Amino acid sequence: MRDSLEVLHECCFLLPVGNEIDQAIQELSELLTYGKPKSISGAVFVVMRAAYRSNNQQQLNQVKDLLDGLVDSRLQRICLYGCVMLAEERPLQFAEHLHNEEYTFGGAEVNFLCDFALHNKEPKILESLVGIPELFKLDEKARNAVYGSLAVCYGKAKDVDGLSRTWQLLKTEKKQDCFATCVQKVAHFYRCLNAVAPADLVVLLKKMNE
């Protein structure tokens, strides 16, 4: 089991391609003979994402079958596949998948996606989630969770462009006072990175602090 896990962890540094996808699928299959290891979601995501990009339906179906065997929770299975589509900037496909599965997307799912994106350093998942506001009908609490996680993801990665995109998403909110904590997080990381914050962010901060 340890050898198989080591191979999978190596795969996580580079997205596998071609025959490497089949090898990674085989390694995942072998894990099933040892039971269901913890912390396998990151490896499943990498392999599934590679299969998704390859447009090889057979490989994708194999990974989905493995996902069913490795993960008991329907929420986690739905969300892991969703992470792939969102990371590939295909939110419409994820919304369609939810509809086809007759699955209601809510706060628990948002929390899973936020945790996964933070742990695996995949902020694109969250950008796609809020990029079309009406698509997933996220409530205020969920949007706060997403914006806050985005700020942390990009801030810790020292990605000023990512922080800028987060602010562009955040400032579209009509009731910005309800997102004060997220605004403060974005501003905090601008300061930590010694980067110049956008002028409209500075203006809003002054207004909030009055």
CSV table of C-alpha atoms in Angstrom, one decimal:
chain,number,residue,atom,x,y,z
A,1,MET,CA,0.0,0.0,0.0
A,2,ARG,CA,2.8,2.4,0.9
A,3,ASP,CA,4.4,2.0,-2.6
A,4,SER,CA,1.2,2.7,-4.4
A,5,LEU,CA,0.6,5.8,-2.3
A,6,GLU,CA,4.1,7.0,-3.0
A,7,VAL,CA,3.5,6.6,-6.8
A,8,LEU,CA,0.2,8.5,-6.6
A,9,HIS,CA,1.8,11.3,-4.5
A,10,GLU,CA,4.5,11.7,-7.2
A,11,CYS,CA,1.7,11.9,-9.8
A,12,CYS,CA,0.3,14.9,-7.9
A,13,PHE,CA,3.2,17.1,-8.9
A,14,LEU,CA,2.5,16.8,-12.6
A,15,LEU,CA,-0.7,16.0,-14.3
A,16,PRO,CA,-0.4,12.5,-15.8
A,17,VAL,CA,-0.9,12.1,-19.6
A,18,GLY,CA,-1.4,9.3,-22.0
A,19,ASN,CA,-0.3,5.9,-20.6
A,20,GLU,CA,0.5,7.6,-17.3
A,21,ILE,CA,-3.2,8.0,-16.7
A,22,ASP,CA,-3.7,4.2,-17.1
A,23,GLN,CA,-0.8,3.6,-14.7
A,24,ALA,CA,-2.3,6.0,-12.1
A,25,ILE,CA,-5.7,4.3,-12.5
A,26,GLN,CA,-4.0,1.0,-11.8
A,27,GLU,CA,-2.3,2.3,-8.7
A,28,LEU,CA,-5.7,3.6,-7.4
A,29,SER,CA,-7.2,0.2,-8.1
A,30,GLU,CA,-4.5,-1.5,-6.1
A,31,LEU,CA,-5.3,0.7,-3.1
A,32,LEU,CA,-8.8,-0.9,-3.0
A,33,THR,CA,-7.2,-4.2,-2.1
A,34,TYR,CA,-5.9,-2.6,1.1
A,35,GLY,CA,-9.1,-1.0,2.1
A,36,LYS,CA,-10.0,2.7,1.8
A,37,PRO,CA,-7.0,4.9,2.7
A,38,LYS,CA,-7.5,8.4,4.2
A,39,SER,CA,-6.5,11.6,2.3
A,40,ILE,CA,-6.8,10.0,-1.1
A,41,SER,CA,-9.1,12.7,-2.5
A,42,GLY,CA,-6.2,14.8,-3.8
A,43,ALA,CA,-4.8,11.8,-5.8
A,44,VAL,CA,-8.2,10.9,-7.2
A,45,PHE,CA,-8.7,14.6,-8.3
A,46,VAL,CA,-5.4,14.6,-10.1
A,47,VAL,CA,-6.1,11.4,-12.0
A,48,MET,CA,-9.7,12.3,-12.8
A,49,ARG,CA,-8.6,15.7,-14.0
A,50,ALA,CA,-6.1,14.1,-16.3
A,51,ALA,CA,-8.7,11.7,-17.7
A,52,TYR,CA,-11.2,14.6,-18.1
A,53,ARG,CA,-8.6,16.6,-20.1
A,54,SER,CA,-7.7,13.6,-22.3
A,55,ASN,CA,-11.4,13.4,-23.5
A,56,ASN,CA,-11.0,9.6,-23.0
A,57,GLN,CA,-14.4,8.5,-21.8
A,58,GLN,CA,-13.2,5.0,-21.0
A,59,GLN,CA,-10.5,6.3,-18.7
A,60,LEU,CA,-12.9,8.8,-17.1
A,61,ASN,CA,-15.4,6.1,-16.4
A,62,GLN,CA,-12.7,3.9,-14.8
A,63,VAL,CA,-11.8,6.7,-12.4
A,64,LYS,CA,-15.4,7.4,-11.6
A,65,ASP,CA,-15.9,3.7,-10.8
A,66,LEU,CA,-12.8,3.9,-8.5
A,67,LEU,CA,-14.2,7.0,-6.9
A,68,ASP,CA,-17.4,5.1,-6.1
A,69,GLY,CA,-15.3,2.3,-4.5
A,70,LEU,CA,-13.0,4.6,-2.5
A,71,VAL,CA,-15.5,7.2,-1.3
A,72,ASP,CA,-18.7,6.2,0.5
A,73,SER,CA,-20.2,9.7,0.8
A,74,ARG,CA,-22.3,10.8,-2.2
A,75,LEU,CA,-21.5,14.5,-1.3
A,76,GLN,CA,-17.8,13.8,-1.6
A,77,ARG,CA,-18.2,11.9,-4.9
A,78,ILE,CA,-20.3,14.6,-6.4
A,79,CYS,CA,-18.0,17.4,-5.2
A,80,LEU,CA,-14.8,15.7,-6.2
A,81,TYR,CA,-16.1,15.3,-9.8
A,82,GLY,CA,-17.3,18.9,-9.5
A,83,CYS,CA,-13.8,20.1,-8.4
A,84,VAL,CA,-12.5,18.7,-11.7
A,85,MET,CA,-15.0,20.6,-13.8
A,86,LEU,CA,-14.7,23.8,-11.9
A,87,ALA,CA,-10.9,23.7,-11.9
A,88,GLU,CA,-11.2,23.3,-15.7
A,89,GLU,CA,-13.5,26.3,-15.7
A,90,ARG,CA,-16.6,24.3,-16.8
A,91,PRO,CA,-19.1,25.5,-14.2
A,92,LEU,CA,-22.0,25.0,-16.6
A,93,GLN,CA,-21.1,21.3,-17.0
A,94,PHE,CA,-21.0,20.9,-13.2
A,95,ALA,CA,-24.4,22.6,-12.9
A,96,GLU,CA,-25.7,20.2,-15.6
A,97,HIS,CA,-24.2,17.2,-13.8
A,98,LEU,CA,-26.0,18.3,-10.5
A,99,HIS,CA,-29.2,18.5,-12.4
A,100,ASN,CA,-28.8,15.1,-14.0
A,101,GLU,CA,-28.0,13.6,-10.6
A,102,GLU,CA,-31.0,15.3,-9.1
A,103,TYR,CA,-28.6,16.6,-6.4
A,104,THR,CA,-29.3,19.7,-4.3
A,105,PHE,CA,-26.1,21.9,-4.0
A,106,GLY,CA,-25.9,23.8,-0.7
A,107,GLY,CA,-23.7,24.9,2.2
A,108,ALA,CA,-22.2,21.5,3.0
A,109,GLU,CA,-21.0,21.2,-0.5
A,110,VAL,CA,-19.6,24.7,-0.6
A,111,ASN,CA,-17.6,24.0,2.6
A,112,PHE,CA,-16.2,20.8,1.0
A,113,LEU,CA,-15.1,22.7,-2.1
A,114,CYS,CA,-13.5,25.5,0.0
A,115,ASP,CA,-11.6,23.0,2.2
A,116,PHE,CA,-10.5,21.0,-0.9
A,117,ALA,CA,-9.4,24.1,-2.8
A,118,LEU,CA,-7.4,25.4,0.2
A,119,HIS,CA,-5.8,22.1,1.0
A,120,ASN,CA,-4.9,21.3,-2.6
A,121,LYS,CA,-4.1,24.9,-3.7
A,122,GLU,CA,-6.7,25.0,-6.4
A,123,PRO,CA,-8.4,28.4,-6.2
A,124,LYS,CA,-9.8,28.1,-9.8
A,125,ILE,CA,-12.4,25.8,-8.3
A,126,LEU,CA,-13.8,28.6,-6.2
A,127,GLU,CA,-13.4,31.3,-8.9
A,128,SER,CA,-15.6,29.1,-11.2
A,129,LEU,CA,-18.1,28.6,-8.5
A,130,VAL,CA,-18.9,32.3,-8.1
A,131,GLY,CA,-18.0,33.4,-11.6
A,132,ILE,CA,-21.7,33.1,-12.7
A,133,PRO,CA,-23.5,34.2,-9.5
A,134,GLU,CA,-27.0,32.9,-10.5
A,135,LEU,CA,-25.8,29.5,-11.6
A,136,PHE,CA,-25.4,27.8,-8.2
A,137,LYS,CA,-27.7,30.1,-6.2
A,138,LEU,CA,-25.2,30.5,-3.4
A,139,ASP,CA,-26.5,32.3,-0.4
A,140,GLU,CA,-24.7,35.1,1.4
A,141,LYS,CA,-23.0,32.8,3.9
A,142,ALA,CA,-21.7,30.5,1.1
A,143,ARG,CA,-20.4,33.4,-0.9
A,144,ASN,CA,-18.6,34.7,2.1
A,145,ALA,CA,-16.9,31.3,2.6
A,146,VAL,CA,-15.8,31.3,-1.1
A,147,TYR,CA,-14.4,34.8,-1.1
A,148,GLY,CA,-12.6,34.3,2.1
A,149,SER,CA,-11.1,31.0,0.9
A,150,LEU,CA,-10.0,32.7,-2.3
A,151,ALA,CA,-8.3,35.5,-0.4
A,152,VAL,CA,-6.4,32.9,1.7
A,153,CYS,CA,-5.5,30.7,-1.4
A,154,TYR,CA,-4.1,33.6,-3.4
A,155,GLY,CA,-2.6,35.4,-0.4
A,156,LYS,CA,-0.6,32.4,0.8
A,157,ALA,CA,0.5,31.8,-2.8
A,158,LYS,CA,1.7,35.4,-3.1
A,159,ASP,CA,-0.4,35.7,-6.2
A,160,VAL,CA,-1.3,39.4,-6.5
A,161,ASP,CA,-3.2,38.9,-9.8
A,162,GLY,CA,-5.3,36.2,-8.0
A,163,LEU,CA,-6.1,38.7,-5.2
A,164,SER,CA,-7.1,41.2,-7.8
A,165,ARG,CA,-9.5,38.8,-9.4
A,166,THR,CA,-10.9,38.0,-6.0
A,167,TRP,CA,-11.5,41.7,-5.4
A,168,GLN,CA,-13.2,42.0,-8.8
A,169,LEU,CA,-15.6,39.3,-7.9
A,170,LEU,CA,-16.1,40.6,-4.4
A,171,LYS,CA,-16.9,44.1,-5.4
A,172,THR,CA,-19.8,43.1,-7.5
A,173,GLU,CA,-21.7,42.3,-4.4
A,174,LYS,CA,-24.4,44.9,-3.8
A,175,LYS,CA,-24.4,44.7,0.0
A,176,GLN,CA,-20.6,45.0,0.5
A,177,ASP,CA,-21.0,45.6,4.3
A,178,CYS,CA,-22.2,42.0,4.6
A,179,PHE,CA,-18.8,40.9,3.2
A,180,ALA,CA,-16.6,43.1,5.4
A,181,THR,CA,-14.6,40.2,6.7
A,182,CYS,CA,-13.7,39.1,3.2
A,183,VAL,CA,-12.8,42.6,2.2
A,184,GLN,CA,-10.5,42.8,5.2
A,185,LYS,CA,-8.9,39.5,4.3
A,186,VAL,CA,-8.1,40.7,0.7
A,187,ALA,CA,-6.7,43.9,2.1
A,188,HIS,CA,-4.6,42.0,4.7
A,189,PHE,CA,-2.9,40.0,2.0
A,190,TYR,CA,-2.2,43.0,-0.1
A,191,ARG,CA,-0.4,44.5,2.9
A,192,CYS,CA,1.4,41.2,3.6
A,193,LEU,CA,2.7,41.1,0.1
A,194,ASN,CA,3.7,44.8,0.1
A,195,ALA,CA,1.5,45.2,-3.0
A,196,VAL,CA,-0.6,48.3,-3.9
A,197,ALA,CA,-4.2,47.7,-3.2
A,198,PRO,CA,-6.8,48.8,-5.8
A,199,ALA,CA,-8.0,52.3,-5.3
A,200,ASP,CA,-11.7,51.3,-4.9
A,201,LEU,CA,-10.7,48.7,-2.3
A,202,VAL,CA,-8.9,51.4,-0.3
A,203,VAL,CA,-11.9,53.7,-0.5
A,204,LEU,CA,-14.2,51.0,0.7
A,205,LEU,CA,-11.9,50.1,3.6
A,206,LYS,CA,-11.9,53.8,4.7
A,207,LYS,CA,-15.7,53.9,4.5
A,208,MET,CA,-16.0,50.7,6.6
A,209,ASN,CA,-13.6,52.0,9.2
A,210,GLU,CA,-15.5,55.3,9.7
